[in-house]
Amino acid sequence: MARELTHPAAADVSLDAVLAALADPVRRTILAQLARGHDDQACIAFELPVSKSTSTHHFRVLREAGLITQRYEGTAILNALRTDDVEARFPGLVSSVIEAERRARSDGGASAAR
Amino acid sequence: MARELTHPAAADVSLDAVLAALADPVRRTILAQLARGHDDQACIAFELPVSKSTSTHHFRVLREAGLITQRYEGTAILNALRTDDVEARFPGLVSSVIEAERRARSDGGASAAR
DNA sequence: ACCGTTGTACGACGCACGTCGTACGAGCCT
DNA sequence: AGGCTCGTACGACGTGCGTCGTACAACGGT
């Protein structure tokens, strides 16, 4: 059957959706790891402090916000950043968030929050 | 008496709080207008599609996230961006969001969202 | 053919957030 | 002193979101 993942067109990526997606720490973790490692990491490869279904949920939010692409490879799904599209639409936004996230992670991090 | 507004120290500004604050369109409207006009605009000067109490709430969130400073001037409160502090901590983040917000506003805006 | 792997669908639940109205406080002006 | 303006405090309410578990679907290997 289908096995089709719906991605928004580059022009349809909304600031609202992107910022809402970036607001969650789990999703930022995913993005940071995706930016750090090579592309095409399966969802399984991420160490997330949530259940499998929650994981699926977060990946879907990221995809529907236009931040990542997903494609099937057997039963697994390979994830990749949509760096080009997003940077073209919101220059500097996602990259600065990822950079900040990575630094906050390696840092002692003055205050953790939430 | 007090009349003291509590602001977080520059080092205590957390990525989580900043992104959570940026996730709301009303608060981005405030930031964009603050960036556009001069500093020291009173809360009243903002045309927001919400009630007065909700307005207060959003300004407080922005202040406690470390994105703006507020100081009393009579009964009014003057607002200003904390550009320096925030840019030092998360380079490029807020500026890119404000830029994107402004463009999305003047733009036709492909899709509105929410 | 079977089973394991990988991810999805579907409720369900609880909490946090955006929203509001009303009542109040603090300061200015006449 | 009195009234006006600007903002806050305090509930209250609805909804959306993050979370989970269970059941299921698609694909690959043995």
CSV table of C-alpha atoms (C1' of nucleotides) in Angstrom, one decimal:
chain,number,residue,atom,x,y,z
A,1,MET,CA,0.0,0.0,0.0
A,2,ALA,CA,0.9,3.6,0.3
A,3,ARG,CA,3.7,3.9,2.8
A,4,GLU,CA,3.9,7.5,1.8
A,5,LEU,CA,5.1,10.1,4.2
A,6,THR,CA,3.5,13.5,3.6
A,7,HIS,CA,5.9,16.5,3.7
A,8,PRO,CA,4.9,20.1,3.5
A,9,ALA,CA,6.2,22.0,0.5
A,10,ALA,CA,9.0,24.3,1.2
A,11,ALA,CA,6.8,27.3,0.7
A,12,ASP,CA,4.2,26.0,3.1
A,13,VAL,CA,6.5,25.8,6.1
A,14,SER,CA,5.0,28.1,8.6
A,15,LEU,CA,6.9,30.0,11.3
A,16,ASP,CA,4.3,29.0,13.8
A,17,ALA,CA,4.7,25.3,13.2
A,18,VAL,CA,8.5,25.5,13.2
A,19,LEU,CA,8.6,27.4,16.5
A,20,ALA,CA,6.0,25.1,18.0
A,21,ALA,CA,8.1,22.2,17.0
A,22,LEU,CA,11.3,23.7,18.4
A,23,ALA,CA,9.6,24.4,21.7
A,24,ASP,CA,9.9,20.8,22.8
A,25,PRO,CA,13.2,19.6,24.3
A,26,VAL,CA,12.7,16.1,23.0
A,27,ARG,CA,12.4,17.3,19.5
A,28,ARG,CA,15.4,19.6,19.8
A,29,THR,CA,17.3,16.6,21.0
A,30,ILE,CA,16.4,14.8,17.8
A,31,LEU,CA,17.4,17.8,15.7
A,32,ALA,CA,20.7,18.2,17.5
A,33,GLN,CA,21.6,14.5,17.1
A,34,LEU,CA,20.5,14.7,13.4
A,35,ALA,CA,22.7,17.7,12.9
A,36,ARG,CA,25.6,16.1,14.7
A,37,GLY,CA,25.7,12.7,13.1
A,38,HIS,CA,25.2,11.8,9.5
A,39,ASP,CA,21.8,11.9,7.8
A,40,ASP,CA,19.7,8.8,7.4
A,41,GLN,CA,19.5,7.8,11.0
A,42,ALA,CA,16.6,5.5,11.9
A,43,CYS,CA,14.2,6.6,14.6
A,44,ILE,CA,15.5,3.7,16.7
A,45,ALA,CA,19.0,5.2,16.7
A,46,PHE,CA,17.8,8.1,18.9
A,47,GLU,CA,18.1,7.7,22.7
A,48,LEU,CA,15.0,9.5,23.8
A,49,PRO,CA,13.5,9.6,27.3
A,50,VAL,CA,10.1,8.7,26.0
A,51,SER,CA,8.1,5.7,24.9
A,52,LYS,CA,8.0,4.5,21.3
A,53,SER,CA,4.7,6.0,20.5
A,54,THR,CA,5.7,9.3,21.9
A,55,SER,CA,8.8,9.1,19.7
A,56,THR,CA,6.7,8.5,16.7
A,57,HIS,CA,4.6,11.5,17.6
A,58,HIS,CA,7.6,13.8,17.8
A,59,PHE,CA,9.0,12.7,14.5
A,60,ARG,CA,5.7,13.3,12.9
A,61,VAL,CA,5.5,16.8,14.3
A,62,LEU,CA,9.0,17.6,13.0
A,63,ARG,CA,8.2,16.2,9.6
A,64,GLU,CA,4.8,18.1,9.4
A,65,ALA,CA,6.5,21.3,10.5
A,66,GLY,CA,8.9,20.8,7.6
A,67,LEU,CA,12.0,20.4,9.7
A,68,ILE,CA,12.9,16.9,8.6
A,69,THR,CA,12.3,14.5,5.8
A,70,GLN,CA,11.5,10.8,6.3
A,71,ARG,CA,11.6,8.0,3.9
A,72,TYR,CA,11.1,4.3,4.3
A,73,GLU,CA,13.9,1.8,4.1
A,74,GLY,CA,12.4,-1.6,4.7
A,75,THR,CA,10.6,-1.4,8.0
A,76,ALA,CA,12.8,1.4,9.2
A,77,ILE,CA,12.5,5.1,8.5
A,78,LEU,CA,15.5,7.2,7.6
A,79,ASN,CA,15.5,10.8,8.9
A,80,ALA,CA,17.3,13.8,7.5
A,81,LEU,CA,17.3,17.5,8.2
A,82,ARG,CA,15.6,19.7,5.7
A,83,THR,CA,18.3,22.2,6.2
A,84,ASP,CA,18.2,23.9,2.8
A,85,ASP,CA,14.4,24.5,2.7
A,86,VAL,CA,14.2,25.8,6.2
A,87,GLU,CA,17.3,28.0,6.0
A,88,ALA,CA,15.9,29.5,2.8
A,89,ARG,CA,12.7,30.3,4.4
A,90,PHE,CA,13.9,31.3,7.9
A,91,PRO,CA,17.6,32.2,7.5
A,92,GLY,CA,19.6,31.4,10.6
A,93,LEU,CA,16.7,30.3,12.7
A,94,VAL,CA,17.1,26.5,13.0
A,95,SER,CA,20.8,26.6,12.9
A,96,SER,CA,21.0,29.0,15.8
A,97,VAL,CA,18.6,26.8,17.8
A,98,ILE,CA,20.6,23.7,17.1
A,99,GLU,CA,23.8,25.4,18.0
A,100,ALA,CA,22.2,26.8,21.2
A,101,GLU,CA,20.8,23.4,22.1
A,102,ARG,CA,24.1,21.6,21.6
A,103,ARG,CA,25.9,24.2,23.7
A,104,ALA,CA,23.3,24.0,26.5
A,105,ARG,CA,23.7,20.3,26.5
A,106,SER,CA,27.5,20.2,26.8
A,107,ASP,CA,27.5,23.2,29.0
A,108,GLY,CA,26.7,22.9,32.7
A,109,GLY,CA,23.7,24.9,31.7
A,110,ALA,CA,23.0,27.6,34.2
A,111,SER,CA,19.5,26.6,34.8
A,112,ALA,CA,17.7,23.7,33.2
A,113,ALA,CA,14.1,24.8,33.4
A,114,ARG,CA,10.9,22.9,33.1
B,1,MET,CA,6.7,49.8,48.2
B,2,ALA,CA,8.3,47.4,45.9
B,3,ARG,CA,7.2,48.1,42.4
B,4,GLU,CA,10.1,45.9,41.4
B,5,LEU,CA,10.0,43.8,38.2
B,6,THR,CA,12.1,40.7,38.5
B,7,HIS,CA,14.4,39.9,35.6
B,8,PRO,CA,16.5,36.8,35.2
B,9,ALA,CA,20.2,37.3,35.0
B,10,ALA,CA,21.7,37.1,31.6
B,11,ALA,CA,23.4,33.8,32.5
B,12,ASP,CA,20.1,32.4,33.7
B,13,VAL,CA,18.2,32.8,30.5
B,14,SER,CA,17.3,29.3,29.4
B,15,LEU,CA,16.8,28.1,25.9
B,16,ASP,CA,13.7,26.3,26.9
B,17,ALA,CA,12.1,29.4,28.3
B,18,VAL,CA,13.1,31.5,25.3
B,19,LEU,CA,11.7,29.1,22.8
B,20,ALA,CA,8.6,28.6,24.8
B,21,ALA,CA,8.1,32.3,24.8
B,22,LEU,CA,8.7,32.6,21.1
B,23,ALA,CA,6.2,29.9,20.3
B,24,ASP,CA,3.2,32.2,20.9
B,25,PRO,CA,2.2,34.5,18.0
B,26,VAL,CA,1.0,37.2,20.3
B,27,ARG,CA,4.4,37.4,22.0
B,28,ARG,CA,6.2,37.4,18.7
B,29,THR,CA,4.0,40.3,17.6
B,30,ILE,CA,5.1,42.2,20.7
B,31,LEU,CA,8.8,41.5,20.0
B,32,ALA,CA,8.4,42.4,16.3
B,33,GLN,CA,6.8,45.7,17.2
B,34,LEU,CA,9.4,46.4,19.9
B,35,ALA,CA,12.2,45.7,17.4
B,36,ARG,CA,10.5,47.8,14.8
B,37,GLY,CA,9.8,50.9,16.8
B,38,HIS,CA,12.0,52.6,19.4
B,39,ASP,CA,12.4,51.1,22.8
B,40,ASP,CA,10.4,52.3,25.8
B,41,GLN,CA,7.0,51.6,24.4
B,42,ALA,CA,4.3,51.2,27.0
B,43,CYS,CA,2.2,48.0,27.1
B,44,ILE,CA,-0.8,50.1,26.0
B,45,ALA,CA,1.0,51.1,22.8
B,46,PHE,CA,0.6,47.5,21.4
B,47,GLU,CA,-2.4,46.5,19.4
B,48,LEU,CA,-2.9,43.0,20.5
B,49,PRO,CA,-6.0,40.8,19.8
B,50,VAL,CA,-6.3,39.9,23.4
B,51,SER,CA,-7.7,41.3,26.7
B,52,LYS,CA,-5.7,43.5,29.0
B,53,SER,CA,-5.1,40.7,31.5
B,54,THR,CA,-3.9,38.4,28.8
B,55,SER,CA,-1.6,41.1,27.6
B,56,THR,CA,-0.1,41.4,31.1
B,57,HIS,CA,0.4,37.7,31.1
B,58,HIS,CA,2.4,37.7,27.8
B,59,PHE,CA,4.6,40.6,28.8
B,60,ARG,CA,5.4,38.8,32.0
B,61,VAL,CA,6.3,35.6,30.1
B,62,LEU,CA,8.6,37.6,27.9
B,63,ARG,CA,10.3,39.3,30.8
B,64,GLU,CA,10.7,36.1,32.8
B,65,ALA,CA,12.2,34.4,29.8
B,66,GLY,CA,14.7,37.2,29.6
B,67,LEU,CA,13.6,38.6,26.3
B,68,ILE,CA,12.6,42.0,27.4
B,69,THR,CA,13.2,44.4,30.2
B,70,GLN,CA,10.4,46.4,31.9
B,71,ARG,CA,10.6,49.4,34.2
B,72,TYR,CA,8.0,51.6,35.7
B,73,GLU,CA,7.4,55.1,34.5
B,74,GLY,CA,4.6,56.4,36.6
B,75,THR,CA,1.7,54.0,36.2
B,76,ALA,CA,3.0,52.9,32.8
B,77,ILE,CA,5.6,50.3,32.1
B,78,LEU,CA,8.2,50.8,29.5
B,79,ASN,CA,9.4,47.8,27.5
B,80,ALA,CA,12.6,47.2,25.8
B,81,LEU,CA,14.3,44.3,24.1
B,82,ARG,CA,17.2,42.6,25.9
B,83,THR,CA,18.9,42.2,22.6
B,84,ASP,CA,22.5,42.2,23.9
B,85,ASP,CA,22.0,39.6,26.6
B,86,VAL,CA,20.0,37.3,24.5
B,87,GLU,CA,22.2,37.6,21.4
B,88,ALA,CA,25.2,36.9,23.6
B,89,ARG,CA,23.7,33.7,24.9
B,90,PHE,CA,22.0,32.5,21.8
B,91,PRO,CA,23.6,34.1,18.8
B,92,GLY,CA,21.3,34.8,16.0
B,93,LEU,CA,18.3,33.1,17.5
B,94,VAL,CA,16.0,35.9,18.4
B,95,SER,CA,17.0,38.2,15.6
B,96,SER,CA,16.2,35.5,13.0
B,97,VAL,CA,12.8,34.9,14.6
B,98,ILE,CA,12.0,38.5,14.6
B,99,GLU,CA,13.1,38.8,11.0
B,100,ALA,CA,11.0,35.8,10.0
B,101,GLU,CA,8.0,37.1,11.9
B,102,ARG,CA,8.2,40.5,10.3
B,103,ARG,CA,8.5,38.9,6.9
B,104,ALA,CA,5.7,36.5,7.5
B,105,ARG,CA,3.6,39.5,8.5
B,106,SER,CA,4.2,41.6,5.5
B,107,ASP,CA,4.2,38.6,3.2
B,108,GLY,CA,1.1,37.1,2.0
B,109,GLY,CA,2.2,34.2,4.2
B,110,ALA,CA,1.7,30.9,2.4
B,111,SER,CA,-0.2,29.3,5.2
B,112,ALA,CA,-1.3,30.8,8.4
B,113,ALA,CA,-1.4,27.8,10.7
B,114,ARG,CA,-3.1,27.1,14.0
C,1,DA,C1',5.5,-19.8,6.9
C,2,DC,C1',6.8,-17.9,10.9
C,3,DC,C1',8.6,-14.6,13.9
C,4,DG,C1',11.2,-10.5,15.0
C,5,DT,C1',11.9,-5.6,14.0
C,6,DT,C1',10.2,-1.1,13.2
C,7,DG,C1',7.0,2.1,13.2
C,8,DT,C1',1.6,3.6,13.3
C,9,DA,C1',-3.2,4.1,15.0
C,10,DC,C1',-6.1,4.9,18.5
C,11,DG,C1',-7.8,6.1,22.7
C,12,DA,C1',-7.0,7.8,27.2
C,13,DC,C1',-5.2,10.8,30.8
C,14,DG,C1',-3.2,14.8,33.1
C,15,DC,C1',-1.2,19.0,33.1
C,16,DA,C1',0.1,23.3,31.4
C,17,DC,C1',-1.1,27.3,28.8
C,18,DG,C1',-3.9,30.9,26.7
C,19,DT,C1',-7.9,33.2,27.5
C,20,DC,C1',-11.1,36.1,30.1
C,21,DG,C1',-13.6,39.1,33.8
C,22,DT,C1',-13.6,41.3,37.9
C,23,DA,C1',-11.5,43.5,41.7
C,24,DC,C1',-7.7,45.9,43.3
C,25,DG,C1',-3.2,48.8,43.7
C,26,DA,C1',-0.1,52.5,42.4
C,27,DG,C1',0.7,56.7,40.5
C,28,DC,C1',-0.6,61.2,38.1
C,29,DC,C1',-3.7,65.2,37.3
C,30,DT,C1',-7.0,68.7,38.3
D,1,DA,C1',-9.7,64.6,47.7
D,2,DG,C1',-11.4,62.5,43.9
D,3,DG,C1',-11.2,60.4,39.7
D,4,DC,C1',-8.7,58.6,35.8
D,5,DT,C1',-5.1,55.6,33.7
D,6,DC,C1',-2.2,51.7,33.5
D,7,DG,C1',-1.1,47.5,35.0
D,8,DT,C1',-1.6,43.3,38.5
D,9,DA,C1',-3.7,39.5,41.1
D,10,DC,C1',-6.7,35.9,41.3
D,11,DG,C1',-9.7,32.5,40.0
D,12,DA,C1',-11.9,30.1,36.4
D,13,DC,C1',-12.5,27.7,32.1
D,14,DG,C1',-11.5,25.2,27.8
D,15,DT,C1',-8.4,23.2,24.9
D,16,DG,C1',-4.3,21.5,23.2
D,17,DC,C1',-0.2,18.9,23.9
D,18,DG,C1',3.0,15.4,25.8
D,19,DT,C1',2.7,11.1,27.6
D,20,DC,C1',1.5,6.3,27.7
D,21,DG,C1',-0.1,1.3,26.5
D,22,DT,C1',-2.0,-1.8,23.6
D,23,DA,C1',-3.1,-3.5,19.2
D,24,DC,C1',-1.9,-3.7,14.6
D,25,DA,C1',0.5,-3.2,9.8
D,26,DA,C1',4.6,-3.6,6.7
D,27,DC,C1',8.8,-5.5,5.7
D,28,DG,C1',12.9,-8.7,6.2
D,29,DG,C1',15.2,-12.8,7.6
D,30,DT,C1',15.6,-17.6,8.7
